[in-house]
Amino acid sequence: MPDTQELQNLVTQVRRDILRMVHNVNSGHPGGSLGCTEFFVALYNEIMELKDGFDMDGNGEDLFFLSNGHISPVFYSVLARKGYFPVEELNTFRLINSRLQGHPTTHEGLPGVRIASGSLGQGMSVAIGAALAKKLNGDDHLVFSLHGDGELQEGQNWEAIMYAGGNKVDNLIATVDRNGQQIDGATEEVLPLGDVSEKFRVFGWDVLEIKDGNDLEQVIAGLKEAKSRTGKGKPICIVMTTVMGNGVDFMMHTHAWHGKAPNDEQLENALGQNPETLGDY
């Protein structure tokens, strides 16, 4: 396993990748991507049990499903730097005929991506289905998923959450990115979510919280704790508090950078706050 400094260097480099990708095409979603960088780096480099190579079935390994697919820049960067496809391919983000579209898709056969996502609210259902398939196949590996907090305003989530609790889908770890922002403003102003942790609990889930989802060590510890609670009759929910736009001071604590690319001057400023560590693509 990489040590903490190696992982922190990867976090910084992934942030650079995100910023450069969205700037290159003047399109994309940097805010949520920057806020979830520690989570993705920890998940793929410290937490999940993965096989060499990639196949769509994913038998004999842990699986991950990204529900809030608009944060594809962080997903693509981490997959590339994990070796799923060449890092240089990040240059093609959102270009015509690229495999790296604005929302992840599978029709071009992109290693690491098992579902198309971007229509919000559907990832929970897919993750539950995959977790049940693993149970039927006698595969004791886990299924992980990530969801935006604004995304929980979609009703399909709560049908799925109720189903998972009622059917004891205890090989599932669903993380909610609780950054308090969505495309139109703060979640509490658009449609308040209330006590997300308690809502999952009353639906029959075991819930834990990561208070600072931008602290790499807290994220790793929280994910390991979640793994230790699997197999005990309840699905696991992690409510993870993050800062949208984390790592770039002028992008933080606002929905303004949910789906806006930095201009040349802003990119230079942002990259200056995230010095190159592992080499730019």
Short mmCIF file of C-alpha atoms in Angstrom, two decimals:
data_model
loop_
_atom_site.label_atom_id
_atom_site.label_comp_id
_atom_site.label_asym_id
_atom_site.label_seq_id
_atom_site.Cartn_x
_atom_site.Cartn_y
_atom_site.Cartn_z
CA MET A 1 0.00 0.00 0.00
CA PRO A 2 1.23 3.56 -0.67
CA ASP A 3 2.19 5.56 2.42
CA THR A 4 0.25 8.63 3.48
CA GLN A 5 2.61 11.08 1.78
CA GLU A 6 2.40 9.19 -1.50
CA LEU A 7 -1.37 9.28 -1.30
CA GLN A 8 -1.32 12.99 -0.45
CA ASN A 9 0.90 13.63 -3.46
CA LEU A 10 -1.64 11.77 -5.57
CA VAL A 11 -4.45 13.92 -4.15
CA THR A 12 -2.62 17.07 -5.21
CA GLN A 13 -1.88 15.71 -8.68
CA VAL A 14 -5.47 14.60 -9.18
CA ARG A 15 -6.61 18.12 -8.31
CA ARG A 16 -4.28 19.44 -11.00
CA ASP A 17 -5.72 16.94 -13.48
CA ILE A 18 -9.27 18.06 -12.68
CA LEU A 19 -8.47 21.72 -13.14
CA ARG A 20 -6.57 21.22 -16.38
CA MET A 21 -9.23 18.93 -17.87
CA VAL A 22 -12.13 21.31 -17.37
CA HIS A 23 -10.07 24.34 -18.41
CA ASN A 24 -8.94 22.67 -21.63
CA VAL A 25 -12.51 22.39 -22.94
CA ASN A 26 -14.04 25.25 -20.91
CA SER A 27 -16.59 22.74 -19.65
CA GLY A 28 -17.11 20.37 -16.77
CA HIS A 29 -17.75 20.18 -13.04
CA PRO A 30 -14.70 21.06 -10.93
CA GLY A 31 -16.40 21.87 -7.60
CA GLY A 32 -17.67 18.45 -6.55
CA SER A 33 -14.67 16.74 -8.16
CA LEU A 34 -12.22 18.74 -6.04
CA GLY A 35 -14.29 18.09 -2.93
CA CYS A 36 -14.23 14.30 -3.39
CA THR A 37 -10.57 13.89 -4.35
CA GLU A 38 -9.49 12.40 -1.02
CA PHE A 39 -12.36 9.93 -1.14
CA PHE A 40 -11.49 8.62 -4.60
CA VAL A 41 -7.76 8.41 -3.88
CA ALA A 42 -8.38 6.52 -0.64
CA LEU A 43 -10.97 4.20 -2.15
CA TYR A 44 -8.92 3.08 -5.14
CA ASN A 45 -5.50 3.02 -3.53
CA GLU A 46 -6.13 1.91 0.04
CA ILE A 47 -9.60 0.45 0.55
CA MET A 48 -10.98 -1.60 -2.35
CA GLU A 49 -9.77 -5.08 -3.20
CA LEU A 50 -9.21 -5.02 -6.96
CA LYS A 51 -8.05 -7.55 -9.52
CA ASP A 52 -5.47 -6.84 -12.18
CA GLY A 53 -7.13 -5.84 -15.44
CA PHE A 54 -10.81 -5.05 -15.92
CA ASP A 55 -13.95 -6.94 -16.84
CA MET A 56 -17.56 -5.86 -16.68
CA ASP A 57 -18.68 -8.69 -14.37
CA GLY A 58 -16.30 -7.75 -11.55
CA ASN A 59 -16.42 -11.18 -9.93
CA GLY A 60 -13.94 -11.72 -7.14
CA GLU A 61 -13.28 -8.03 -6.45
CA ASP A 62 -14.89 -4.99 -4.88
CA LEU A 63 -17.00 -2.75 -7.12
CA PHE A 64 -17.61 0.99 -7.20
CA PHE A 65 -20.51 2.89 -8.75
CA LEU A 66 -20.51 6.66 -9.17
CA SER A 67 -24.07 7.94 -8.99
CA ASN A 68 -23.42 11.70 -9.24
CA GLY A 69 -21.74 11.22 -12.61
CA HIS A 70 -21.09 14.90 -13.28
CA ILE A 71 -17.96 14.69 -11.09
CA SER A 72 -16.38 12.54 -13.79
CA PRO A 73 -13.08 14.53 -13.82
CA VAL A 74 -11.99 13.13 -10.45
CA PHE A 75 -13.17 9.64 -11.42
CA TYR A 76 -11.25 9.69 -14.70
CA SER A 77 -8.07 11.04 -13.13
CA VAL A 78 -8.00 8.41 -10.37
CA LEU A 79 -8.80 5.58 -12.79
CA ALA A 80 -6.05 6.70 -15.17
CA ARG A 81 -3.46 7.07 -12.45
CA LYS A 82 -4.45 3.65 -11.11
CA GLY A 83 -3.60 2.21 -14.55
CA TYR A 84 -7.03 1.52 -16.02
CA PHE A 85 -6.20 3.55 -19.13
CA PRO A 86 -3.32 5.85 -20.20
CA VAL A 87 -2.97 9.06 -18.22
CA GLU A 88 -2.43 10.90 -21.52
CA GLU A 89 -6.02 10.09 -22.46
CA LEU A 90 -7.12 12.74 -19.96
CA ASN A 91 -6.26 15.17 -22.76
CA THR A 92 -9.41 14.00 -24.57
CA PHE A 93 -11.88 14.90 -21.78
CA ARG A 94 -15.25 15.97 -23.23
CA LEU A 95 -13.98 16.01 -26.81
CA ILE A 96 -16.08 14.56 -29.63
CA ASN A 97 -15.54 10.79 -29.97
CA SER A 98 -13.60 10.64 -26.69
CA ARG A 99 -14.19 7.80 -24.25
CA LEU A 100 -14.04 10.43 -21.49
CA GLN A 101 -17.39 12.12 -21.89
CA GLY A 102 -18.79 14.68 -19.46
CA HIS A 103 -20.73 11.95 -17.70
CA PRO A 104 -19.22 8.46 -17.56
CA THR A 105 -20.57 6.04 -20.13
CA THR A 106 -19.84 2.46 -21.11
CA HIS A 107 -20.61 2.32 -24.84
CA GLU A 108 -16.97 3.01 -25.77
CA GLY A 109 -15.67 0.36 -23.40
CA LEU A 110 -13.88 2.54 -20.86
CA PRO A 111 -12.02 0.36 -18.30
CA GLY A 112 -13.15 1.07 -14.76
CA VAL A 113 -16.66 2.24 -15.70
CA ARG A 114 -19.50 -0.28 -15.42
CA ILE A 115 -22.56 1.97 -15.73
CA ALA A 116 -23.46 5.23 -17.41
CA SER A 117 -24.30 7.84 -14.79
CA GLY A 118 -25.42 11.40 -14.83
CA SER A 119 -29.19 11.00 -14.60
CA LEU A 120 -29.19 11.57 -10.87
CA GLY A 121 -30.79 9.23 -8.37
CA GLN A 122 -30.13 5.92 -10.10
CA GLY A 123 -26.80 4.82 -8.67
CA MET A 124 -28.21 3.53 -5.40
CA SER A 125 -30.48 1.10 -7.24
CA VAL A 126 -27.60 -0.15 -9.40
CA ALA A 127 -25.30 -0.60 -6.41
CA ILE A 128 -27.95 -2.58 -4.54
CA GLY A 129 -28.48 -4.82 -7.56
CA ALA A 130 -24.74 -5.48 -7.83
CA ALA A 131 -24.51 -6.22 -4.11
CA LEU A 132 -27.37 -8.73 -4.34
CA ALA A 133 -25.71 -10.35 -7.38
CA LYS A 134 -22.55 -10.85 -5.34
CA LYS A 135 -24.57 -12.56 -2.63
CA LEU A 136 -26.22 -14.85 -5.19
CA ASN A 137 -22.82 -15.68 -6.70
CA GLY A 138 -21.25 -16.46 -3.33
CA ASP A 139 -18.81 -13.58 -3.80
CA ASP A 140 -17.92 -12.04 -0.43
CA HIS A 141 -16.52 -8.82 -1.89
CA LEU A 142 -18.14 -5.44 -1.32
CA VAL A 143 -19.94 -2.82 -3.37
CA PHE A 144 -19.17 0.86 -2.83
CA SER A 145 -21.13 3.83 -4.19
CA LEU A 146 -21.00 7.62 -4.03
CA HIS A 147 -23.95 10.01 -4.07
CA GLY A 148 -24.35 13.77 -3.94
CA ASP A 149 -26.41 15.25 -1.13
CA GLY A 150 -28.54 17.28 -3.55
CA GLU A 151 -29.05 14.06 -5.45
CA LEU A 152 -30.95 12.66 -2.47
CA GLN A 153 -33.81 14.96 -3.46
CA GLU A 154 -34.58 12.35 -6.15
CA GLY A 155 -37.29 9.99 -4.93
CA GLN A 156 -35.86 6.82 -6.47
CA ASN A 157 -33.09 6.93 -3.86
CA TRP A 158 -35.51 6.45 -0.99
CA GLU A 159 -37.27 3.49 -2.58
CA ALA A 160 -33.87 1.88 -3.01
CA ILE A 161 -32.70 2.84 0.49
CA MET A 162 -35.86 1.31 1.96
CA TYR A 163 -35.34 -1.86 -0.09
CA ALA A 164 -31.70 -2.27 0.97
CA GLY A 165 -32.51 -1.89 4.65
CA GLY A 166 -35.52 -4.19 4.45
CA ASN A 167 -33.57 -6.88 2.63
CA LYS A 168 -30.39 -6.67 4.73
CA VAL A 169 -28.06 -5.81 1.84
CA ASP A 170 -25.09 -5.78 4.19
CA ASN A 171 -22.31 -5.94 1.59
CA LEU A 172 -23.01 -2.37 0.43
CA ILE A 173 -21.24 0.83 1.55
CA ALA A 174 -22.94 3.95 0.19
CA THR A 175 -21.24 7.30 0.81
CA VAL A 176 -23.11 10.61 0.68
CA ASP A 177 -20.99 13.64 -0.22
CA ARG A 178 -22.48 16.17 2.20
CA ASN A 179 -21.01 19.39 0.77
CA GLY A 180 -24.21 21.37 1.18
CA GLN A 181 -24.16 22.69 -2.39
CA GLN A 182 -25.96 21.86 -5.62
CA ILE A 183 -26.24 23.45 -9.04
CA ASP A 184 -28.82 26.10 -8.04
CA GLY A 185 -27.45 27.01 -4.63
CA ALA A 186 -27.08 25.67 -1.10
CA THR A 187 -29.06 22.47 -0.52
CA GLU A 188 -30.71 24.02 2.53
CA GLU A 189 -32.07 26.81 0.34
CA VAL A 190 -33.08 24.69 -2.66
CA LEU A 191 -34.71 21.84 -0.70
CA PRO A 192 -33.57 21.09 2.87
CA LEU A 193 -32.49 17.51 3.46
CA GLY A 194 -32.85 17.48 7.22
CA ASP A 195 -30.89 14.94 9.24
CA VAL A 196 -29.50 12.67 6.53
CA SER A 197 -27.88 10.27 9.00
CA GLU A 198 -31.09 9.76 10.94
CA LYS A 199 -33.09 9.25 7.76
CA PHE A 200 -30.83 6.37 6.73
CA ARG A 201 -31.00 4.91 10.23
CA VAL A 202 -34.79 4.78 10.29
CA PHE A 203 -34.66 3.02 6.90
CA GLY A 204 -32.63 0.26 8.55
CA TRP A 205 -29.06 1.28 7.70
CA ASP A 206 -25.96 1.37 9.89
CA VAL A 207 -24.64 4.93 9.62
CA LEU A 208 -21.29 6.49 10.38
CA GLU A 209 -19.98 9.97 9.69
CA ILE A 210 -16.71 11.34 8.38
CA LYS A 211 -16.56 14.83 9.82
CA ASP A 212 -13.85 16.09 7.47
CA GLY A 213 -13.97 14.35 4.11
CA ASN A 214 -11.03 16.44 2.92
CA ASP A 215 -8.72 14.98 5.56
CA LEU A 216 -7.18 11.94 3.89
CA GLU A 217 -6.48 10.09 7.12
CA GLN A 218 -10.06 10.61 8.35
CA VAL A 219 -11.41 9.32 5.04
CA ILE A 220 -9.25 6.20 5.16
CA ALA A 221 -10.18 5.53 8.79
CA GLY A 222 -13.87 6.04 8.07
CA LEU A 223 -13.88 3.71 5.08
CA LYS A 224 -12.02 1.03 7.05
CA GLU A 225 -14.53 1.35 9.88
CA ALA A 226 -17.36 0.99 7.37
CA LYS A 227 -15.78 -2.20 5.99
CA SER A 228 -15.57 -3.63 9.51
CA ARG A 229 -19.34 -3.19 9.93
CA THR A 230 -20.36 -5.09 6.78
CA GLY A 231 -21.88 -8.56 6.96
CA LYS A 232 -23.94 -7.77 10.06
CA GLY A 233 -27.41 -7.52 8.58
CA LYS A 234 -27.49 -3.84 7.62
CA PRO A 235 -26.27 -1.83 4.63
CA ILE A 236 -23.71 0.83 5.57
CA CYS A 237 -24.06 4.56 4.90
CA ILE A 238 -21.21 7.02 5.33
CA VAL A 239 -22.26 10.67 5.58
CA MET A 240 -19.09 12.48 4.57
CA THR A 241 -18.79 16.24 5.03
CA THR A 242 -16.67 17.88 2.33
CA VAL A 243 -16.06 21.36 0.96
CA MET A 244 -17.03 21.91 -2.67
CA GLY A 245 -14.01 23.18 -4.58
CA ASN A 246 -11.61 22.13 -1.83
CA GLY A 247 -7.96 22.93 -2.47
CA VAL A 248 -8.65 26.06 -4.52
CA ASP A 249 -9.49 28.98 -2.25
CA PHE A 250 -11.70 30.92 -4.63
CA MET A 251 -13.77 27.84 -5.51
CA MET A 252 -14.54 26.77 -1.95
CA HIS A 253 -17.82 27.08 -0.01
CA THR A 254 -19.93 28.09 -3.00
CA HIS A 255 -22.09 26.46 -5.65
CA ALA A 256 -20.68 28.87 -8.25
CA TRP A 257 -18.06 26.33 -9.35
CA HIS A 258 -20.42 23.37 -9.50
CA GLY A 259 -20.26 23.41 -13.30
CA LYS A 260 -17.95 26.22 -14.42
CA ALA A 261 -14.42 26.02 -15.79
CA PRO A 262 -11.63 28.40 -14.74
CA ASN A 263 -10.23 30.90 -17.26
CA ASP A 264 -6.49 31.15 -17.95
CA GLU A 265 -5.73 33.45 -15.04
CA GLN A 266 -7.88 31.45 -12.63
CA LEU A 267 -6.24 28.20 -13.74
CA GLU A 268 -2.78 29.61 -13.08
CA ASN A 269 -3.89 30.68 -9.60
CA ALA A 270 -5.49 27.30 -8.86
CA LEU A 271 -2.51 25.29 -10.08
CA GLY A 272 -0.24 27.46 -7.98
CA GLN A 273 -2.13 26.23 -4.93
CA ASN A 274 -1.64 22.59 -6.05
CA PRO A 275 2.00 22.19 -7.15
CA GLU A 276 2.86 19.35 -9.53
CA THR A 277 3.83 16.18 -7.64
CA LEU A 278 3.59 13.11 -9.90
CA GLY A 279 3.86 14.75 -13.31
CA ASP A 280 1.21 16.39 -15.46
CA TYR A 281 -0.29 14.45 -18.34
#
